[in-house]
Amino acid sequence: MAYLDEHMETISREELEELQYKLLRSQVTRLYSSSPFYHARMREAKVHPDDIRSLQDIVKLPFVHKKDLRDNYPEGMLSVPRREVIRYHASSGTTGKPTVVCYTRKDIDTWTESLARGLTSIGLGPDDVIQVSNTYGLFSGGLGFHYAAERIGAAVVPASTGNTERQIELILDLGVTAMAATPSYMLHLGEVAEKMGVSIKKDTKLKVGLLGGEPWSIKMRDRIDEWLGIKGINCYGSSEMYGPMFTECSEQDGIHIWGDIAYAEILDQETGGPVAPGEKGELVLTMLQKEALPMIRYRVGDVTEMVDEPCACGRTHPKIRRIFGRVDDMLIIRGINVFPSQVEHALMGIPEVGEHFQIVVDRKGALDTMLVRVELKKEAFTDNIVQLMDLRERIAYRLRGILNIKAAVELVEPDNLQRFEGKAKRVIDRRDI
Amino acid sequence: MYQKYRIKQLSIFSENRPGRLAALAKAMMEEDVNIYAFSIAEGAGYGVIRALVDHPEKAFKKLSSMGVTVRYTDVLAVEMEDRPGGLYEVVRTLAEAGINIEYSYAYSGKRCAVVILRVEDIDRAAETLLDKGVRLLEISQFT
């Protein structure tokens, strides 16, 4: 098993925590004296850098929210002299006003290092050709993978998004071995390839999908792996953290969060305190080395759980399981929390339907209604209407078992639901609240 | 032996929304395909359209190219007399033989009335009906 930085990646937990404490302490001290934003926040919370005497003291520090980035748009949270900034990115603004993030040279380097460790842990290296099908430009996804792939000596195909037929030709012609994309785009590409008469599994050298940018389930991963003959690697990040940062290793069993780069907490959304070990909660990240736009106790808004057992790959850093959903795309239907990823999970167990779905939430009188629209696969179509009714009932039953609420099911024609090249928008909420 | 009586019916999965049937009918017109008989079975939010046409392969190809979910289903086309008791004579025979009809629809051709039957064991149904002197139509005999 190859490492990019064997010493750091296999450091003992005690040494790692000591290092994390040192980095946290020096970050907080620097920000208290040089960042007007963090200075004011710490004063408000009545906490001084001297109060941080152990790693556990991190809980004394106030949270940072996405809203803070918006309120301080564009550069109110910049924490280095402006001339040290060498790059800007901007978030897609899917859940509000766009935000701008900025980077020093060291920030770009830390980001690249973090993702390059991940790529190495999957077994990628100079022999690989990596097609980056994430958007290049203001979105951090494209350039993040680009830099990391170059760092490990792989050849980069900067395909960006769009023109799927051309993407498939490049995969064939350049012998692409790994591809970075969203999982829904990976599936879309597989479908388009089939229409072109190309089997990703048999006709290409593609063996790894570096997939992230939206929550997806293990069943979807297994389906991608089996159908396309690749390893679907779960990748994680956001522009506030730098960009795509963390990946699973070749074990495909949780995402390594490099502890010298980030400190992760999982928060109970009800109490605001930590969850019990192994419980789901909101991920809170502190970037320990970030310069231009530091993030201390940043409420990422993603729901996950921590895996605190050693990984079979030999790396010692903490892992998160996978992203179950967004705190803000969690639907509350009749008082019950519903994540679109749960619906996906339920549908993956039903071979007659495809992986594309749409959730329509509405309100009839005082009652919320939930409708799941799902594509019937061509080969599953039967002339027998009773069997189709049975299928609908089977899906509804399974949804009820997983979601704990009743959902109506509608079968729609294949290829009928909208496909997304970026983040999938699967929910239509018609409730007027 | 009863192969020639197996009529290739088109079964089409369709969402229940305005214009869907019109789009399918237009496609048949453009391909110069004549529809002898059809029926729509209504599910919840979707329907199954069943159609007998003069050129099933051509229709199938066209519909598939439009992304429509379509498949062939074998049915029997039974000639019946266009008078009271015509249908009874046909279905009584099947009832006596214990053959269940999954679905059925009818049309009145230029020469005679025709009932389309979907049954589980199509060969046994064909044999039973022929034994009783009932006339089954081949696709070339449609009018």
XYZ file of C-alpha atoms in Angstrom:
576
model
C 0.000 0.000 0.000
C 1.520 3.243 -1.145
C 1.379 6.367 0.994
C 1.947 9.952 -0.027
C 3.231 10.820 3.481
C 3.639 7.571 5.355
C 4.786 9.158 8.612
C 1.826 11.528 8.825
C -0.787 9.101 7.563
C 0.149 6.383 10.078
C 0.974 8.617 13.048
C -0.247 7.346 16.428
C -3.481 8.800 17.738
C -1.721 10.374 20.753
C 0.802 12.132 18.541
C -1.943 13.227 16.175
C -4.013 14.730 18.972
C -0.985 16.527 20.361
C -0.306 17.948 16.904
C -3.949 18.946 16.510
C -3.855 20.786 19.816
C -0.708 22.688 18.832
C -2.157 23.656 15.479
C -5.465 24.713 17.020
C -3.758 26.792 19.664
C -1.556 28.619 17.203
C -4.455 29.173 14.773
C -6.687 30.643 17.481
C -3.884 32.833 18.802
C -3.159 34.173 15.340
C -6.812 34.863 14.586
C -7.460 36.577 17.903
C -4.775 39.120 17.124
C -5.125 39.453 13.338
C -8.709 38.676 12.280
C -11.320 41.314 13.169
C -14.071 38.746 12.561
C -12.700 36.037 14.859
C -11.550 38.566 17.434
C -15.069 39.977 17.737
C -16.615 36.498 17.838
C -14.298 35.296 20.586
C -14.848 38.434 22.617
C -18.578 37.948 22.267
C -18.288 34.341 23.477
C -15.955 35.514 26.276
C -13.205 33.147 25.268
C -9.509 33.984 25.008
C -6.788 31.900 23.282
C -5.386 31.153 26.741
C -8.599 29.318 27.580
C -7.736 26.688 24.987
C -5.609 24.369 27.086
C -6.478 21.063 25.498
C -7.993 19.783 22.287
C -11.277 19.224 24.121
C -11.435 22.941 24.914
C -12.362 23.497 21.291
C -16.008 23.356 22.394
C -15.525 26.727 24.088
C -15.072 28.375 20.700
C -18.117 29.798 18.899
C -19.463 28.221 15.715
C -19.091 29.686 12.264
C -22.067 29.365 9.911
C -22.492 29.686 6.170
C -24.450 32.845 6.955
C -21.267 34.433 8.314
C -19.649 34.043 4.909
C -22.649 35.660 3.239
C -22.882 38.483 5.765
C -19.191 39.224 5.286
C -19.279 39.000 1.513
C -16.910 39.343 -0.233
C -13.813 39.551 1.923
C -14.886 40.457 5.430
C -13.461 37.236 6.877
C -10.116 37.451 5.074
C -7.444 36.838 7.685
C -4.212 37.563 5.799
C -2.989 40.701 3.982
C -4.758 40.890 0.643
C -1.541 40.589 -1.381
C -1.036 37.049 -0.023
C -4.215 35.827 -1.745
C -3.450 33.943 -4.960
C -6.868 32.448 -5.823
C -10.594 32.962 -5.400
C -13.420 30.497 -5.786
C -17.126 31.070 -5.314
C -19.755 28.629 -4.143
C -22.658 27.642 -6.335
C -25.102 29.312 -3.985
C -27.625 26.471 -4.234
C -29.073 27.291 -0.841
C -28.717 31.082 -0.876
C -26.552 33.964 -1.963
C -23.180 32.894 -3.378
C -20.134 33.085 -1.148
C -16.528 33.810 -2.042
C -13.565 31.881 -0.663
C -9.893 32.847 -0.965
C -6.578 31.020 -0.782
C -2.923 31.750 -0.044
C -0.193 29.764 -1.764
C 0.052 27.548 1.322
C -3.726 27.001 1.270
C -3.563 25.703 -2.291
C -0.710 23.464 -1.227
C -2.505 22.052 1.829
C -5.620 21.418 -0.256
C -3.616 19.647 -2.946
C -1.731 17.593 -0.365
C -4.949 16.500 1.335
C -6.624 15.277 -1.832
C -3.389 13.820 -3.228
C -3.078 11.652 -0.100
C -6.585 10.388 -0.864
C -5.850 9.634 -4.507
C -2.704 7.749 -3.477
C -4.689 5.760 -0.906
C -6.950 4.521 -3.712
C -3.890 3.246 -5.548
C -3.740 5.973 -8.179
C -0.371 7.241 -9.371
C 1.767 8.236 -12.375
C 0.404 5.381 -14.524
C -3.104 6.766 -14.325
C -5.085 9.059 -16.584
C -7.629 11.013 -14.565
C -10.521 12.730 -16.283
C -11.849 15.603 -14.228
C -15.514 15.975 -15.093
C -16.253 18.419 -12.319
C -16.864 22.019 -13.291
C -13.746 24.114 -13.718
C -13.956 27.764 -12.869
C -15.496 29.416 -9.842
C -16.540 26.027 -8.474
C -13.625 24.482 -6.587
C -14.311 20.913 -7.718
C -12.529 20.932 -11.063
C -9.289 22.625 -10.094
C -9.114 20.741 -6.794
C -8.949 17.353 -8.493
C -6.772 18.794 -11.234
C -4.033 19.900 -8.849
C -4.175 16.732 -6.754
C -4.004 14.490 -9.814
C -0.989 16.374 -11.093
C 0.625 16.160 -7.649
C 0.593 12.347 -7.763
C 2.006 12.393 -11.293
C -1.138 11.250 -13.070
C -2.096 12.682 -16.460
C -5.103 14.976 -16.237
C -7.894 15.251 -18.794
C -9.593 18.535 -17.794
C -12.938 17.672 -19.399
C -15.082 19.755 -17.028
C -18.855 19.212 -17.372
C -21.107 18.808 -20.387
C -20.889 17.162 -23.795
C -21.191 13.662 -22.444
C -20.589 11.935 -25.804
C -17.256 13.740 -26.093
C -16.409 12.728 -22.510
C -17.000 9.095 -23.424
C -14.812 9.402 -26.525
C -12.008 10.830 -24.383
C -12.335 7.978 -21.900
C -11.979 5.521 -24.783
C -9.285 7.314 -26.766
C -6.992 8.377 -23.920
C -7.342 5.215 -21.855
C -8.783 7.120 -18.897
C -8.469 5.050 -15.700
C -10.211 7.317 -13.189
C -12.885 9.932 -13.437
C -13.976 12.640 -10.995
C -17.682 13.502 -11.151
C -20.899 13.558 -9.179
C -22.410 10.083 -8.726
C -25.532 11.080 -10.664
C -23.398 12.273 -13.571
C -21.464 8.995 -13.472
C -24.750 7.124 -13.908
C -25.860 9.507 -16.632
C -22.585 8.935 -18.452
C -23.106 5.181 -18.178
C -26.557 5.522 -19.729
C -25.320 7.733 -22.566
C -22.449 5.315 -23.200
C -24.902 2.427 -23.543
C -26.930 4.393 -26.064
C -23.705 4.931 -28.011
C -23.072 1.194 -27.879
C -20.165 1.579 -25.448
C -19.914 -0.545 -22.310
C -17.933 1.341 -19.662
C -17.230 -2.012 -18.044
C -15.989 -3.875 -21.106
C -14.782 -1.268 -23.546
C -12.868 1.196 -21.356
C -9.953 1.187 -18.902
C -11.950 3.099 -16.329
C -11.490 1.503 -12.921
C -12.129 4.284 -10.412
C -14.892 6.861 -10.020
C -13.974 9.746 -7.718
C -17.501 10.611 -6.768
C -18.914 13.297 -4.528
C -20.658 16.632 -4.367
C -24.021 15.165 -3.361
C -25.146 12.562 -0.846
C -25.389 9.029 -2.248
C -25.994 5.637 -0.733
C -23.914 2.476 -0.498
C -26.478 0.720 -2.674
C -25.976 3.323 -5.366
C -22.228 2.783 -5.021
C -22.654 -0.975 -5.392
C -24.802 -0.439 -8.450
C -22.225 1.871 -10.031
C -19.448 -0.569 -9.166
C -21.248 -3.547 -10.607
C -22.794 -1.957 -13.662
C -19.829 0.142 -14.745
C -17.126 -2.191 -13.466
C -15.389 0.528 -11.456
C -14.687 1.320 -7.818
C -16.924 4.197 -6.789
C -14.842 6.148 -4.281
C -16.702 8.482 -1.969
C -15.088 11.940 -2.006
C -15.891 14.795 0.296
C -15.350 18.500 0.594
C -16.816 21.934 0.058
C -15.412 25.247 -1.034
C -15.444 26.562 2.555
C -13.084 23.723 3.524
C -10.876 24.529 0.461
C -12.707 22.264 -2.015
C -12.792 18.487 -2.521
C -10.525 17.366 0.310
C -11.087 13.877 1.631
C -11.704 10.482 0.070
C -12.166 6.874 0.941
C -9.146 4.646 0.498
C -9.222 1.461 -1.579
C -11.080 -0.232 1.309
C -14.147 1.900 0.388
C -15.075 1.948 4.040
C -15.385 5.523 5.242
C -13.742 8.819 4.335
C -10.384 9.605 5.936
C -10.374 13.066 7.477
C -6.699 14.012 7.748
C -6.368 15.064 11.357
C -3.404 17.354 10.792
C -5.533 19.331 8.338
C -8.976 19.234 9.911
C -10.516 18.466 13.275
C -13.968 16.903 13.051
C -16.784 16.992 15.580
C -20.246 15.451 15.208
C -22.967 17.558 16.744
C -26.339 16.568 18.111
C -28.709 18.890 16.263
C -31.162 19.004 19.149
C -28.787 19.759 22.000
C -25.881 21.395 20.167
C -23.549 19.118 22.136
C -21.572 16.133 20.860
C -23.451 12.986 19.859
C -22.800 9.628 21.495
C -20.007 7.718 19.700
C -21.220 6.237 16.416
C -24.406 8.340 16.321
C -25.444 10.451 13.368
C -25.186 14.216 13.643
C -24.079 17.396 11.972
C -20.453 17.547 10.935
C -18.501 20.486 12.369
C -15.026 21.054 10.992
C -12.115 23.147 12.156
C -9.474 23.654 9.509
C -6.230 23.646 11.422
C -3.862 25.118 8.836
C -6.038 27.371 6.741
C -4.644 30.870 6.253
C -6.666 33.173 4.012
C -10.134 32.106 5.137
C -9.827 30.146 8.364
C -12.733 28.007 9.440
C -13.117 27.402 13.142
C -15.945 25.077 14.172
C -17.652 25.488 10.834
C -21.197 24.078 10.719
C -20.868 22.310 7.399
C -24.531 21.321 7.359
C -23.843 17.703 6.356
C -25.162 14.821 8.416
C -22.769 11.919 8.982
C -21.299 9.675 11.660
C -17.765 9.093 12.879
C -15.934 5.788 12.476
C -13.313 5.637 15.154
C -11.766 2.268 14.487
C -8.466 1.663 12.705
C -8.747 1.284 8.939
C -7.531 -1.890 7.255
C -5.377 0.289 5.000
C -3.131 1.177 7.947
C -4.024 4.857 8.142
C -4.757 6.064 11.636
C -6.757 9.246 11.074
C -10.457 9.438 11.953
C -13.011 8.542 9.311
C -16.562 9.614 8.649
C -18.972 6.991 7.368
C -20.582 8.852 4.489
C -22.870 11.828 4.058
C -26.472 10.899 4.762
C -27.906 14.257 3.793
C -27.853 17.966 4.387
C -29.255 19.478 7.504
C -31.029 21.853 5.137
C -32.323 19.270 2.644
C -33.715 17.231 5.432
C -37.449 17.270 4.919
C -39.752 17.306 7.871
C -42.916 15.548 6.793
C -45.638 15.117 9.377
C -42.986 15.761 12.006
C -40.657 13.026 10.767
C -37.184 13.704 9.414
C -36.804 12.410 5.879
C -33.633 12.514 3.811
C -33.749 12.060 0.039
C -30.862 9.615 0.491
C -33.194 7.305 2.430
C -35.582 7.254 -0.496
C -32.685 6.444 -2.777
C -31.659 3.655 -0.430
C -35.173 2.201 -0.453
C -35.445 2.305 -4.234
C -32.061 0.680 -4.784
C -33.459 -2.511 -3.290
C -36.116 -2.729 -6.015
C -34.685 -4.076 -9.268
C -37.650 -3.017 -11.409
C -37.041 0.703 -10.974
C -34.162 2.951 -11.981
C -32.078 5.163 -9.708
C -33.667 8.436 -10.706
C -36.487 9.670 -8.549
C -38.334 12.764 -7.524
C -39.988 13.584 -4.231
C -43.013 15.853 -4.278
C -44.148 17.152 -0.913
C -47.474 18.922 -0.647
C -50.040 19.780 1.964
C -53.667 18.741 1.828
C -55.571 20.559 4.545
C -53.397 20.172 7.608
C -51.711 17.030 6.400
C -48.401 16.771 4.573
C -48.390 14.405 1.629
C -45.384 12.804 0.081
C -45.253 11.424 -3.427
C -42.283 9.544 -4.806
C -42.079 9.442 -8.584
C -39.833 6.716 -9.880
C -38.890 5.467 -13.307
C -40.013 1.990 -14.307
C -37.191 0.208 -16.118
C -37.953 -0.728 -19.716
C -37.235 -4.393 -19.129
C -39.470 -4.444 -16.052
C -42.549 -3.273 -17.924
C -45.245 -5.852 -18.076
C -48.537 -5.780 -19.868
C -50.120 -7.099 -16.693
C -51.559 -4.168 -14.806
C -51.971 -6.173 -11.627
C -48.235 -6.791 -11.511
C -47.588 -3.095 -11.950
C -49.970 -2.356 -9.090
C -48.145 -4.923 -6.973
C -44.841 -3.239 -7.772
C -46.202 0.122 -6.663
C -47.394 -1.398 -3.443
C -44.076 -3.110 -2.859
C -42.238 0.207 -3.300
C -44.681 2.008 -1.002
C -44.269 -0.707 1.618
C -40.491 -0.490 1.479
C -40.537 3.304 1.664
C -42.775 3.120 4.679
C -40.440 0.660 6.363
C -37.425 2.908 5.853
C -38.968 6.360 6.268
C -41.589 5.570 8.902
C -44.119 7.588 6.970
C -46.549 6.730 4.224
C -45.614 7.861 0.754
C -47.606 7.577 -2.448
C -45.738 6.094 -5.378
C -46.069 6.971 -9.026
C -44.424 4.961 -11.771
C -43.181 7.102 -14.635
C -41.706 6.283 -18.017
C -37.959 5.661 -18.245
C -35.698 8.658 -18.987
C -38.536 10.940 -18.038
C -37.279 12.503 -14.835
C -34.820 15.323 -15.227
C -31.127 14.377 -15.253
C -28.556 16.561 -13.551
C -24.950 17.121 -14.468
C -24.220 18.935 -11.222
C -26.035 18.489 -7.948
C -29.307 16.640 -8.349
C -32.440 18.490 -7.284
C -34.741 15.694 -6.316
C -37.238 17.456 -4.105
C -40.207 19.596 -5.029
C -41.735 21.075 -1.905
C -45.099 22.636 -2.702
C -46.025 23.299 0.891
C -46.694 26.960 1.432
C -45.296 27.381 4.909
C -48.917 -25.496 -34.269
C -51.015 -22.557 -33.077
C -48.193 -20.115 -33.767
C -50.074 -18.470 -36.608
C -52.903 -17.519 -34.243
C -50.570 -15.702 -31.861
C -51.258 -12.079 -32.660
C -48.474 -9.646 -31.752
C -50.128 -6.964 -29.710
C -48.178 -3.825 -28.763
C -48.293 -3.051 -25.050
C -47.195 0.477 -24.220
C -46.441 1.963 -20.818
C -47.668 5.514 -20.696
C -47.962 8.183 -18.090
C -51.415 9.529 -17.689
C -51.024 13.076 -18.912
C -52.553 15.203 -21.639
C -51.168 14.659 -25.108
C -49.544 11.314 -24.476
C -51.984 9.257 -26.547
C -52.005 11.963 -29.224
C -48.215 11.734 -29.513
C -48.374 7.950 -29.923
C -51.207 8.116 -32.464
C -49.342 10.777 -34.442
C -46.254 8.584 -34.576
C -48.350 5.727 -35.995
C -49.813 8.042 -38.605
C -46.359 9.237 -39.647
C -45.215 5.642 -40.070
C -48.330 4.867 -42.080
C -49.337 2.216 -39.551
C -53.017 1.384 -39.283
C -54.461 0.648 -35.861
C -57.137 -2.061 -35.959
C -58.045 -2.041 -32.302
C -56.796 -0.611 -29.075
C -57.655 -0.236 -25.436
C -56.299 1.685 -22.488
C -56.088 0.121 -19.042
C -55.829 2.679 -16.296
C -53.455 2.252 -13.369
C -52.719 4.990 -10.854
C -51.029 7.823 -12.689
C -50.164 5.619 -15.642
C -51.870 3.503 -18.201
C -51.127 0.496 -20.356
C -52.104 1.060 -23.958
C -52.717 -2.090 -25.980
C -52.928 -1.920 -29.726
C -53.264 -4.211 -32.712
C -51.704 -2.719 -35.823
C -51.058 -3.841 -39.377
C -47.244 -3.500 -39.098
C -46.236 -4.290 -35.500
C -42.448 -4.369 -36.199
C -42.481 -0.971 -37.851
C -44.575 0.478 -35.005
C -42.351 -1.134 -32.367
C -39.216 0.317 -33.933
C -40.670 3.785 -34.199
C -41.959 3.804 -30.617
C -38.671 2.464 -29.236
C -36.764 5.171 -31.075
C -38.976 7.729 -29.334
C -37.913 6.293 -25.976
C -41.351 4.776 -25.392
C -41.528 1.657 -23.242
C -43.168 -0.904 -25.498
C -43.266 -4.678 -25.665
C -45.048 -7.414 -27.562
C -47.752 -9.480 -25.930
C -49.298 -12.468 -27.672
C -53.106 -12.430 -27.814
C -55.825 -14.347 -29.621
C -58.239 -12.690 -32.023
C -61.516 -14.557 -32.019
C -64.186 -14.081 -34.598
C -67.702 -13.900 -33.215
C -71.042 -13.405 -34.725
C -72.347 -9.896 -34.488
C -75.650 -10.814 -32.823
C -77.004 -11.496 -29.309
C -75.163 -14.467 -27.819
C -72.098 -14.063 -30.068
C -69.743 -13.297 -27.198
C -71.352 -15.843 -24.908
C -70.575 -18.705 -27.273
C -66.906 -17.832 -27.262
C -66.364 -17.225 -23.565
C -68.509 -20.123 -22.439
C -66.166 -22.473 -24.202
C -63.204 -21.050 -22.281
C -65.079 -21.053 -18.983
C -65.942 -24.723 -19.411
C -62.294 -25.515 -20.047
C -61.258 -23.559 -16.934
C -59.266 -20.997 -18.867
C -59.066 -17.577 -17.254
C -59.157 -14.393 -19.330
C -56.671 -11.792 -18.095
C -58.154 -9.022 -20.178
C -60.102 -8.560 -23.318
C -61.352 -5.932 -25.707
C -63.394 -6.047 -28.832
C -63.831 -4.359 -32.151
C -66.240 -4.593 -34.960
C -64.461 -5.306 -38.211
C -65.860 -4.845 -41.683
C -66.762 -8.512 -41.998
C -67.370 -9.638 -38.444
C -66.989 -8.712 -34.782
C -63.691 -9.649 -33.146
C -62.866 -10.189 -29.517
C -59.228 -9.926 -28.473
C -58.285 -12.213 -25.608
C -55.243 -12.306 -23.379
C -55.036 -15.639 -21.613
C -52.285 -17.345 -19.698
C -52.002 -20.513 -21.738
C -52.545 -19.224 -25.226
C -52.015 -22.535 -27.052
C -54.496 -24.422 -24.900
C -57.045 -21.646 -25.354
C -56.519 -21.755 -29.133
C -56.920 -25.522 -29.179
C -60.080 -25.407 -27.075
C -61.704 -22.769 -29.257
C -60.769 -24.455 -32.549
C -62.139 -27.762 -31.250
C -65.482 -26.114 -30.714
C -65.431 -24.759 -34.229
C -64.711 -21.166 -33.258
C -62.772 -19.231 -35.903
C -59.482 -17.579 -34.908
C -58.046 -14.804 -37.021
C -54.490 -14.478 -38.255
C -53.112 -10.959 -38.504
C -53.427 -11.003 -42.311
C -57.153 -11.580 -41.979
C -57.863 -8.354 -40.145
C -60.058 -5.879 -41.940
